[in-house]
Coordinates of N, CA and C and ligand atoms in Angstrom, one line a residue:
X1 N -35.8 105.3 -43.6 CA -34.6 105.3 -44.6 C -35.0 104.3 -45.7
X2 N -35.0 104.9 -46.9 CA -35.5 104.0 -48.1 C -34.5 102.9 -48.5
X3 N -33.2 103.1 -48.3 CA -32.2 102.1 -48.8 C -32.1 100.9 -47.8
X4 N -31.0 100.1 -48.0 CA -30.7 99.0 -47.1 C -29.2 99.1 -46.7
X5 N -28.9 99.2 -45.5 CA -27.5 99.4 -45.0 C -27.0 98.1 -44.4
X6 N -26.0 97.5 -45.1 CA -25.5 96.2 -44.6 C -24.0 96.4 -44.3
X7 N -23.6 96.0 -43.1 CA -22.2 96.1 -42.7 C -21.6 94.7 -42.6
X8 N -20.3 94.6 -42.8 CA -19.5 93.4 -42.7 C -18.4 93.5 -41.7
X9 N -18.4 92.7 -40.7 CA -17.5 92.8 -39.6 C -16.8 91.4 -39.4
X10 N -15.6 91.5 -38.8 CA -14.9 90.2 -38.5 C -13.4 90.5 -38.3
X11 N -12.7 89.5 -37.8 CA -11.3 89.7 -37.6 C -10.4 89.6 -38.8
X12 N -9.1 89.7 -38.6 CA -8.2 89.6 -39.8 C -8.3 88.2 -40.5
X13 N -8.3 88.3 -41.8 CA -8.3 87.0 -42.5 C -9.6 86.2 -42.4
X14 N -10.7 87.0 -42.1 CA -12.0 86.3 -42.0 C -12.7 86.1 -43.4
X15 N -12.1 86.7 -44.4 CA -12.7 86.5 -45.7 C -13.9 87.5 -46.0
X16 N -14.1 88.4 -45.1 CA -15.3 89.3 -45.3 C -15.2 90.1 -46.6
X17 N -14.0 90.6 -46.9 CA -13.9 91.5 -48.1 C -14.3 90.7 -49.4
X18 N -13.9 89.4 -49.4 CA -14.3 88.6 -50.5 C -15.8 88.4 -50.6
X19 N -16.4 88.3 -49.4 CA -17.9 88.2 -49.4 C -18.6 89.5 -49.8
X20 N -18.0 90.6 -49.5 CA -18.6 91.9 -49.9 C -18.6 91.9 -51.5
X21 N -17.5 91.5 -52.1 CA -17.4 91.5 -53.5 C -18.4 90.5 -54.2
X22 N -18.5 89.3 -53.5 CA -19.4 88.3 -54.1 C -20.8 88.7 -54.0
X23 N -21.2 89.3 -52.9 CA -22.6 89.8 -52.8 C -22.9 90.9 -53.7
X24 N -21.9 91.8 -53.9 CA -22.1 92.9 -54.8 C -22.3 92.4 -56.2
X25 N -21.6 91.4 -56.6 CA -21.7 90.8 -58.0 C -23.1 90.2 -58.1
X26 N -23.5 89.5 -57.1 CA -24.9 88.9 -57.2 C -26.0 90.0 -57.4
X27 N -25.8 91.0 -56.6 CA -26.8 92.1 -56.7 C -26.8 92.8 -58.1
X28 N -25.6 93.0 -58.6 CA -25.5 93.6 -60.0 C -26.1 92.6 -61.0
X29 N -25.9 91.4 -60.8 CA -26.5 90.4 -61.8 C -28.0 90.5 -61.8
X30 N -28.5 91.0 -60.7 CA -30.0 91.1 -60.6 C -30.4 92.5 -61.2
X31 N -29.4 93.3 -61.6 CA -29.8 94.6 -62.2 C -29.8 95.7 -61.1
X32 N -29.3 95.4 -59.9 CA -29.3 96.4 -58.8 C -27.9 97.1 -58.9
X33 N -27.9 98.3 -58.2 CA -26.7 99.1 -58.3 C -26.2 99.4 -56.8
X34 N -25.6 98.3 -56.2 CA -25.2 98.5 -54.8 C -24.0 99.5 -54.7
X35 N -24.0 100.2 -53.6 CA -22.9 101.1 -53.2 C -22.0 100.2 -52.4
X36 N -20.7 100.1 -52.8 CA -19.8 99.2 -52.1 C -18.7 100.1 -51.5
X37 N -18.5 100.1 -50.2 CA -17.4 100.9 -49.7 C -16.8 100.3 -48.5
X38 N -15.8 101.0 -47.9 CA -15.1 100.3 -46.8 C -14.7 101.4 -45.7
X39 N -14.3 100.9 -44.6 CA -13.8 101.7 -43.5 C -12.5 101.1 -43.0
X40 N -11.5 101.9 -42.5 CA -11.5 103.3 -42.8 C -11.3 103.5 -44.3
X41 N -11.8 104.7 -44.8 CA -11.7 105.0 -46.2 C -13.0 105.3 -46.9
X42 N -13.0 105.1 -48.2 CA -14.3 105.2 -48.9 C -14.5 106.6 -49.5
X43 N -13.7 107.6 -49.2 CA -13.8 108.9 -49.8 C -12.4 109.4 -49.9
X44 N -12.1 110.4 -50.7 CA -10.7 110.9 -50.9 C -10.1 111.3 -49.5
X45 N -10.9 112.0 -48.7 CA -10.4 112.4 -47.4 C -10.2 111.2 -46.5
X46 N -11.1 110.3 -46.5 CA -11.0 109.1 -45.6 C -10.0 108.1 -46.1
X47 N -9.7 108.1 -47.4 CA -8.6 107.2 -47.8 C -7.3 107.7 -47.4
X48 N -7.2 109.1 -47.3 CA -6.0 109.7 -46.8 C -5.8 109.3 -45.3
X49 N -6.9 109.3 -44.6 CA -6.8 109.0 -43.2 C -6.4 107.5 -43.0
X50 N -7.0 106.7 -43.9 CA -6.7 105.2 -43.9 C -5.2 105.0 -44.1
X51 N -4.6 105.6 -45.1 CA -3.2 105.4 -45.3 C -2.4 105.7 -44.1
X52 N -2.8 106.8 -43.4 CA -2.1 107.2 -42.2 C -2.3 106.1 -41.1
X53 N -3.5 105.6 -41.0 CA -3.8 104.7 -39.9 C -3.2 103.3 -40.1
X54 N -3.0 102.8 -41.3 CA -2.6 101.5 -41.5 C -1.1 101.4 -41.8
X55 N -0.4 102.5 -41.9 CA 1.0 102.5 -42.2 C 1.8 101.9 -41.0
X56 N 2.5 100.8 -41.2 CA 3.3 100.2 -40.1 C 4.3 101.1 -39.5
X57 N 4.7 102.2 -40.3 CA 5.8 103.1 -39.8 C 5.2 104.2 -38.8
X58 N 3.9 104.3 -38.7 CA 3.4 105.3 -37.9 C 2.8 104.7 -36.6
X59 N 2.8 105.5 -35.5 CA 2.4 105.0 -34.2 C 1.4 105.9 -33.5
X60 N 0.2 106.1 -34.0 CA -0.7 107.0 -33.3 C -1.0 106.4 -31.9
X61 N -1.2 107.2 -30.9 CA -1.6 106.7 -29.6 C -3.1 106.2 -29.7
X62 N -3.5 105.3 -28.9 CA -4.9 104.7 -29.0 C -6.0 105.8 -29.2
X63 N -5.9 106.9 -28.5 CA -6.9 107.9 -28.6 C -6.9 108.5 -29.9
X64 N -5.7 108.8 -30.4 CA -5.6 109.4 -31.8 C -6.1 108.4 -32.8
X65 N -5.8 107.2 -32.6 CA -6.2 106.1 -33.6 C -7.8 106.1 -33.6
X66 N -8.4 106.1 -32.5 CA -9.8 106.1 -32.4 C -10.5 107.3 -33.1
X67 N -9.9 108.4 -32.8 CA -10.5 109.7 -33.3 C -10.3 109.7 -34.9
X68 N -9.2 109.2 -35.3 CA -9.0 109.2 -36.8 C -10.0 108.2 -37.4
X69 N -10.3 107.1 -36.8 CA -11.3 106.2 -37.3 C -12.7 106.9 -37.4
X70 N -12.9 107.7 -36.3 CA -14.2 108.4 -36.3 C -14.2 109.6 -37.4
X71 N -13.1 110.2 -37.6 CA -13.0 111.2 -38.6 C -13.3 110.6 -40.0
X72 N -12.7 109.5 -40.3 CA -12.9 108.8 -41.5 C -14.4 108.5 -41.7
X73 N -15.0 108.0 -40.6 CA -16.4 107.6 -40.6 C -17.3 108.8 -40.8
X74 N -17.1 109.9 -40.2 CA -17.9 111.1 -40.3 C -17.9 111.5 -41.8
X75 N -16.8 111.5 -42.4 CA -16.7 111.9 -43.8 C -17.5 110.9 -44.7
X76 N -17.3 109.6 -44.5 CA -18.0 108.6 -45.3 C -19.5 108.7 -45.1
X77 N -20.0 108.8 -43.9 CA -21.4 108.9 -43.7 C -22.0 110.1 -44.4
X78 N -21.4 111.3 -44.1 CA -22.0 112.5 -44.6 C -22.0 112.6 -46.1
X79 N -20.9 112.1 -46.8 CA -20.8 112.4 -48.2 C -21.1 111.2 -49.1
X80 N -21.1 110.0 -48.5 CA -21.3 108.8 -49.4 C -22.5 108.0 -48.9
X81 N -22.5 107.5 -47.6 CA -23.5 106.6 -47.2 C -24.9 107.2 -47.1
X82 N -25.0 108.3 -46.4 CA -26.3 108.9 -46.2 C -27.0 109.3 -47.5
X83 N -26.3 109.9 -48.5 CA -26.9 110.3 -49.7 C -27.3 109.0 -50.5
X84 N -26.5 107.9 -50.5 CA -26.9 106.7 -51.2 C -28.1 106.0 -50.6
X85 N -28.2 106.0 -49.3 CA -29.3 105.4 -48.6 C -30.6 106.2 -48.9
X86 N -30.4 107.6 -48.8 CA -31.6 108.4 -49.1 C -32.1 108.2 -50.5
X87 N -31.2 107.8 -51.4 CA -31.6 107.6 -52.8 C -32.1 106.2 -53.0
X88 N -32.2 105.4 -51.9 CA -32.8 104.1 -51.9 C -31.9 102.9 -52.3
X89 N -30.6 103.2 -52.3 CA -29.6 102.2 -52.7 C -29.3 101.2 -51.6
X90 N -28.9 100.0 -52.0 CA -28.4 99.1 -51.0 C -26.9 99.4 -50.8
X91 N -26.4 99.6 -49.6 CA -25.0 99.9 -49.3 C -24.4 98.8 -48.5
X92 N -23.2 98.4 -49.1 CA -22.4 97.3 -48.4 C -21.2 98.0 -47.9
X93 N -21.0 97.9 -46.6 CA -19.8 98.6 -46.1 C -18.9 97.6 -45.3
X94 N -17.6 97.5 -45.8 CA -16.7 96.6 -45.2 C -16.1 97.2 -44.0
X95 N -16.6 96.9 -42.8 CA -16.4 97.5 -41.5 C -17.2 98.8 -41.3
X96 N -17.5 99.0 -40.1 CA -18.2 100.3 -39.7 C -18.0 100.5 -38.2
X97 N -19.0 101.1 -37.6 CA -18.8 101.6 -36.2 C -18.4 100.4 -35.2
X98 N -19.0 99.2 -35.5 CA -18.7 98.1 -34.5 C -17.2 97.8 -34.5
X99 N -16.5 98.0 -35.6 CA -15.0 97.8 -35.6 C -14.3 98.6 -34.6
X100 N -14.8 99.8 -34.4 CA -14.2 100.7 -33.4 C -14.4 100.1 -32.0
X101 N -15.6 99.6 -31.7 CA -15.9 99.0 -30.4 C -15.0 97.8 -30.2
X102 N -14.8 97.0 -31.2 CA -14.0 95.8 -31.1 C -12.5 96.1 -31.0
X103 N -12.0 96.9 -31.9 CA -10.5 97.1 -32.0 C -10.0 98.2 -31.0
X104 N -10.7 99.4 -31.0 CA -10.2 100.4 -30.1 C -10.7 100.2 -28.7
X105 N -11.9 99.6 -28.6 CA -12.5 99.3 -27.3 C -11.8 98.0 -26.7
X106 N -12.2 96.8 -27.2 CA -11.7 95.6 -26.6 C -10.2 95.4 -26.8
X107 N -9.8 95.8 -28.0 CA -8.4 95.6 -28.4 C -7.5 96.6 -27.6
X108 N -7.8 97.9 -27.7 CA -6.9 98.9 -27.1 C -7.2 99.3 -25.7
X109 N -8.5 98.9 -25.3 CA -8.8 99.2 -23.9 C -9.4 100.6 -23.7
X110 N -9.9 101.3 -24.8 CA -10.6 102.6 -24.6 C -12.0 102.3 -24.1
X111 N -12.5 103.1 -23.3 CA -13.9 103.0 -22.7 C -14.9 102.8 -23.8
X112 N -15.7 101.8 -23.7 CA -16.7 101.5 -24.7 C -17.8 102.5 -24.8
X113 N -18.2 103.0 -23.6 CA -19.3 104.0 -23.6 C -18.9 105.3 -24.4
X114 N -17.6 105.6 -24.1 CA -17.0 106.8 -24.8 C -17.0 106.6 -26.3
X115 N -16.5 105.4 -26.7 CA -16.5 105.1 -28.2 C -17.9 105.1 -28.8
X116 N -18.8 104.6 -28.0 CA -20.2 104.5 -28.5 C -20.7 106.0 -28.8
X117 N -20.4 106.9 -27.9 CA -20.8 108.3 -28.0 C -20.2 108.9 -29.3
X118 N -18.9 108.6 -29.5 CA -18.2 109.1 -30.7 C -18.8 108.5 -31.9
X119 N -19.1 107.2 -31.9 CA -19.7 106.6 -33.0 C -21.0 107.3 -33.4
X120 N -21.8 107.6 -32.4 CA -23.1 108.2 -32.6 C -22.9 109.6 -33.2
X121 N -21.9 110.3 -32.7 CA -21.6 111.7 -33.3 C -21.1 111.5 -34.8
X122 N -20.2 110.6 -35.0 CA -19.6 110.5 -36.4 C -20.7 110.0 -37.4
X123 N -21.6 109.1 -36.9 CA -22.5 108.5 -37.9 C -23.8 109.3 -37.9
X124 N -23.9 110.3 -37.1 CA -25.2 111.1 -36.9 C -26.3 110.1 -36.7
X125 N -26.0 109.0 -35.9 CA -27.0 108.1 -35.5 C -27.3 107.0 -36.6
X126 N -26.6 107.0 -37.7 CA -26.9 106.0 -38.8 C -26.4 104.7 -38.4
X127 N -27.4 103.8 -38.2 CA -27.0 102.4 -37.7 C -27.3 101.4 -38.9
X128 N -26.6 100.3 -39.0 CA -26.9 99.4 -40.1 C -28.2 98.7 -39.9
X129 N -28.9 98.3 -41.0 CA -30.1 97.5 -40.9 C -29.6 96.0 -40.5
X130 N -28.5 95.7 -41.0 CA -28.0 94.3 -40.9 C -26.5 94.3 -40.8
X131 N -26.0 93.5 -39.8 CA -24.5 93.4 -39.7 C -24.1 91.9 -39.8
X132 N -23.3 91.6 -40.7 CA -22.8 90.2 -40.9 C -21.5 90.0 -40.3
X133 N -21.4 89.1 -39.3 CA -20.1 88.9 -38.6 C -19.5 87.6 -39.2
X134 N -18.3 87.7 -39.6 CA -17.5 86.6 -40.1 C -16.6 86.2 -39.0
X135 N -17.0 85.2 -38.3 CA -16.3 84.8 -37.1 C -15.3 83.7 -37.4
X136 N -14.1 83.9 -37.0 CA -13.0 82.9 -37.2 C -12.0 83.0 -36.0
X137 N -11.5 81.8 -35.7 CA -10.4 81.8 -34.7 C -9.3 82.7 -35.1
X138 N -8.8 83.6 -34.3 CA -7.8 84.5 -34.7 C -6.5 83.8 -35.3
X139 N -6.2 82.7 -34.7 CA -4.9 82.0 -35.2 C -5.1 81.6 -36.6
X140 N -6.3 81.1 -37.0 CA -6.5 80.7 -38.4 C -6.6 82.0 -39.3
X141 N -7.3 83.0 -38.8 CA -7.4 84.2 -39.6 C -6.0 84.8 -39.9
X142 N -5.2 84.9 -38.9 CA -3.9 85.5 -39.0 C -3.0 84.7 -40.0
X143 N -3.2 83.4 -39.9 CA -2.4 82.5 -40.8 C -2.8 82.7 -42.2
X144 N -4.1 82.8 -42.4 CA -4.6 83.1 -43.8 C -4.1 84.4 -44.3
X145 N -4.2 85.4 -43.4 CA -3.7 86.8 -43.8 C -2.2 86.8 -44.1
X146 N -1.5 86.0 -43.3 CA 0.0 86.0 -43.5 C 0.4 85.3 -44.8
X147 N -0.5 84.4 -45.2 CA -0.2 83.7 -46.5 C -0.4 84.6 -47.7
X148 N -1.2 85.7 -47.5 CA -1.5 86.6 -48.7 C -0.4 87.6 -48.8
X149 N 0.4 87.6 -49.9 CA 1.6 88.4 -49.9 C 1.3 89.9 -49.8
X150 N 2.0 90.6 -48.9 CA 1.9 92.1 -48.8 C 0.6 92.5 -48.1
X151 N -0.1 91.6 -47.5 CA -1.5 91.9 -47.0 C -1.5 92.4 -45.6
X152 N -0.4 92.3 -44.9 CA -0.6 92.7 -43.5 C -0.5 94.2 -43.3
X153 N -1.3 94.7 -42.4 CA -1.2 96.2 -42.1 C -0.8 96.3 -40.6
X154 N -0.8 97.6 -40.1 CA -0.3 97.8 -38.7 C -1.1 97.1 -37.7
X155 N -2.4 96.9 -37.9 CA -3.2 96.3 -36.8 C -3.1 94.8 -36.9
X156 N -2.8 94.2 -38.1 CA -2.6 92.8 -38.2 C -1.5 92.3 -37.3
X157 N -0.6 93.2 -37.1 CA 0.7 92.9 -36.4 C 0.5 92.9 -34.8
X158 N -0.6 93.2 -34.4 CA -0.9 93.1 -32.9 C -0.8 91.6 -32.5
X159 N -0.5 91.4 -31.2 CA -0.4 90.0 -30.7 C -1.7 89.2 -30.7
X160 N -1.6 87.9 -30.7 CA -2.8 87.1 -30.8 C -3.9 87.5 -29.7
X161 N -3.4 87.8 -28.5 CA -4.4 88.2 -27.4 C -5.3 89.4 -27.8
X162 N -4.7 90.3 -28.5 CA -5.4 91.5 -29.0 C -6.6 91.0 -29.9
X163 N -6.2 90.1 -30.8 CA -7.3 89.6 -31.8 C -8.3 88.7 -31.1
X164 N -7.9 88.1 -30.0 CA -8.8 87.3 -29.3 C -9.8 88.2 -28.6
X165 N -9.4 89.3 -28.0 CA -10.3 90.3 -27.4 C -11.3 90.8 -28.4
X166 N -10.7 91.1 -29.6 CA -11.6 91.7 -30.7 C -12.7 90.7 -31.0
X167 N -12.3 89.4 -31.2 CA -13.3 88.4 -31.5 C -14.4 88.3 -30.4
X168 N -13.9 88.2 -29.2 CA -14.9 88.1 -28.1 C -15.8 89.2 -28.0
X169 N -15.3 90.4 -28.3 CA -16.2 91.6 -28.3 C -17.3 91.5 -29.4
X170 N -16.8 91.1 -30.6 CA -17.8 91.0 -31.7 C -18.9 90.0 -31.3
X171 N -18.5 88.9 -30.7 CA -19.5 87.9 -30.4 C -20.5 88.4 -29.3
X172 N -19.9 89.2 -28.4 CA -20.8 89.8 -27.4 C -21.8 90.8 -28.0
X173 N -21.3 91.6 -28.9 CA -22.1 92.6 -29.6 C -23.2 91.8 -30.4
X174 N -22.9 90.8 -31.0 CA -23.8 90.0 -31.8 C -24.9 89.4 -30.9
X175 N -24.5 88.9 -29.7 CA -25.5 88.3 -28.8 C -26.4 89.4 -28.2
X176 N -25.9 90.6 -28.1 CA -26.7 91.6 -27.4 C -27.7 92.3 -28.4
X177 N -27.5 92.1 -29.7 CA -28.4 92.7 -30.6 C -28.7 91.7 -31.7
X178 N -29.4 90.6 -31.4 CA -29.6 89.5 -32.4 C -30.4 90.0 -33.6
X179 N -31.2 91.0 -33.4 CA -32.1 91.4 -34.5 C -31.3 92.1 -35.6
X180 N -30.1 92.6 -35.3 CA -29.3 93.3 -36.3 C -28.1 92.4 -36.8
X181 N -27.6 91.5 -35.9 CA -26.4 90.7 -36.3 C -26.8 89.3 -36.8
X182 N -26.0 88.8 -37.8 CA -26.0 87.4 -38.2 C -24.6 86.9 -38.2
X183 N -24.3 85.8 -37.5 CA -23.0 85.3 -37.3 C -22.7 84.2 -38.3
X184 N -21.6 84.2 -39.0 CA -21.3 83.2 -40.0 C -20.0 82.5 -39.5
X185 N -19.9 81.2 -39.7 CA -18.6 80.5 -39.4 C -17.7 80.7 -40.6
X186 N -16.7 81.6 -40.4 CA -15.8 82.0 -41.5 C -14.7 81.0 -41.7
X187 N -14.7 79.9 -41.0 CA -13.8 78.8 -41.3 C -14.3 78.0 -42.5
X188 N -15.6 78.2 -42.9 CA -16.1 77.5 -44.1 C -15.5 78.1 -45.3
X189 N -15.7 77.3 -46.4 CA -15.2 77.8 -47.7 C -15.9 79.0 -48.3
X190 N -15.3 79.6 -49.2 CA -15.8 80.9 -49.8 C -17.2 80.7 -50.4
X191 N -17.4 79.6 -51.2 CA -18.6 79.4 -51.9 C -19.8 79.1 -50.9
X192 N -19.5 78.3 -49.9 CA -20.5 78.0 -48.9 C -20.9 79.2 -48.1
X193 N -19.9 80.0 -47.8 CA -20.3 81.3 -47.1 C -21.1 82.2 -48.0
X194 N -20.7 82.3 -49.2 CA -21.5 83.1 -50.2 C -22.9 82.7 -50.2
X195 N -23.2 81.4 -50.2 CA -24.5 80.9 -50.3 C -25.3 81.2 -49.0
X196 N -24.6 81.1 -47.9 CA -25.3 81.5 -46.6 C -25.6 82.9 -46.5
X197 N -24.7 83.8 -47.0 CA -24.9 85.2 -47.0 C -26.1 85.5 -47.9
X198 N -26.2 84.9 -49.0 CA -27.3 85.2 -49.9 C -28.7 84.8 -49.3
X199 N -28.6 83.6 -48.6 CA -29.9 83.1 -48.0 C -30.3 84.2 -46.9
X200 N -29.4 84.8 -46.2 CA -29.7 85.8 -45.2 C -30.3 87.1 -45.9
X201 N -29.6 87.5 -46.9 CA -29.9 88.8 -47.5 C -31.1 88.8 -48.4
X202 N -31.2 87.8 -49.3 CA -32.2 87.9 -50.4 C -33.6 88.2 -49.9
X203 N -34.0 87.6 -48.7 CA -35.4 88.0 -48.3 C -35.6 89.4 -48.0
X204 N -34.5 90.2 -47.8 CA -34.7 91.6 -47.3 C -34.6 92.5 -48.5
X205 N -34.4 92.0 -49.7 CA -34.1 93.0 -50.8 C -35.3 93.7 -51.3
X206 N -36.5 93.3 -51.0 CA -37.7 93.9 -51.5 C -37.8 95.4 -51.0
X207 N -37.1 95.6 -49.8 CA -37.1 97.0 -49.2 C -36.4 98.0 -50.1
X208 N -35.5 97.6 -51.0 CA -34.7 98.6 -51.7 C -35.3 98.8 -53.1
X209 N -35.1 100.0 -53.6 CA -35.7 100.3 -54.9 C -34.6 100.0 -56.0
X210 N -33.4 100.4 -55.7 CA -32.3 100.2 -56.8 C -31.1 99.5 -56.2
Ligands
TYD301 P1 -8.0 96.2 -43.8 O1 -6.7 96.0 -44.5 O2 -9.1 96.8 -44.6 O3 -8.3 94.9 -43.0 P2 -9.5 93.9 -43.1 O4 -9.4 93.2 -44.4 O5 -9.3 93.0 -41.9 O6 -10.8 94.7 -42.9 O7 -7.6 97.2 -42.6 C1 -8.6 97.7 -41.7 C2 -8.0 97.7 -40.4 O8 -8.5 98.7 -39.6 C3 -8.3 96.4 -39.6 O9 -7.1 95.9 -39.0 C4 -9.3 96.8 -38.6 C5 -8.9 98.2 -38.3 N1 -10.0 99.1 -37.9 C6 -10.0 99.5 -36.6 O10 -9.1 99.2 -35.8 N2 -11.1 100.3 -36.1 C7 -12.1 100.7 -36.9 O11 -13.0 101.4 -36.5 C8 -12.1 100.3 -38.3 C9 -13.1 100.7 -39.3 C10 -11.0 99.5 -38.7

């Protein structure tokens, strides 16, 4: 695969979306043209699915929630990510398949092997080159998120134990595949984190063409 596929993972209020934006700005300043997207969402179809998924007034059962995440993912991979990577671009994706293992697996209790199979089907086997985990105590993350007006979605409102299971799952995934994951302490300030992300990413940029 000619491009470079980087995913950003973490709990609520981990600041990862800010880091996606900061990294994209640095790449653009170098004259690169990164593709920046997010899950669920990132295409017209998938943004429709996102609205349904994050609406606090709706209550999909866990299985329906998982399958909607996969439907959004399938659309994003086929129509946006795969073509951009084939064209040699660097792709920054705010959440990806690991979010399903953490939230629908550890959080909701759906069998992880089943979710992994669905992930493989939805992504057609497209795995990130690098996954950046923004690790933060859920109590701190939720407090940060709560401070941002209008920022809570349906999943933010799950109890603390749910978010603790999500965090533990992420850390386990990172330990099990250290060649793909890099863990950052997301309690650090935004500028410090940006510098650490850049230190991790910049040596890998020579692989991409645009
Ligand atoms: P968003 O507002 O983008 O939250 P964040 O800034 O934390 O990424 O909402 C995305 C929500 O969707 C978030 O609570 C995590 C959840 N999610 C899943 O539960 N499973 C998934 O597979 C994905 C991609 C996201």
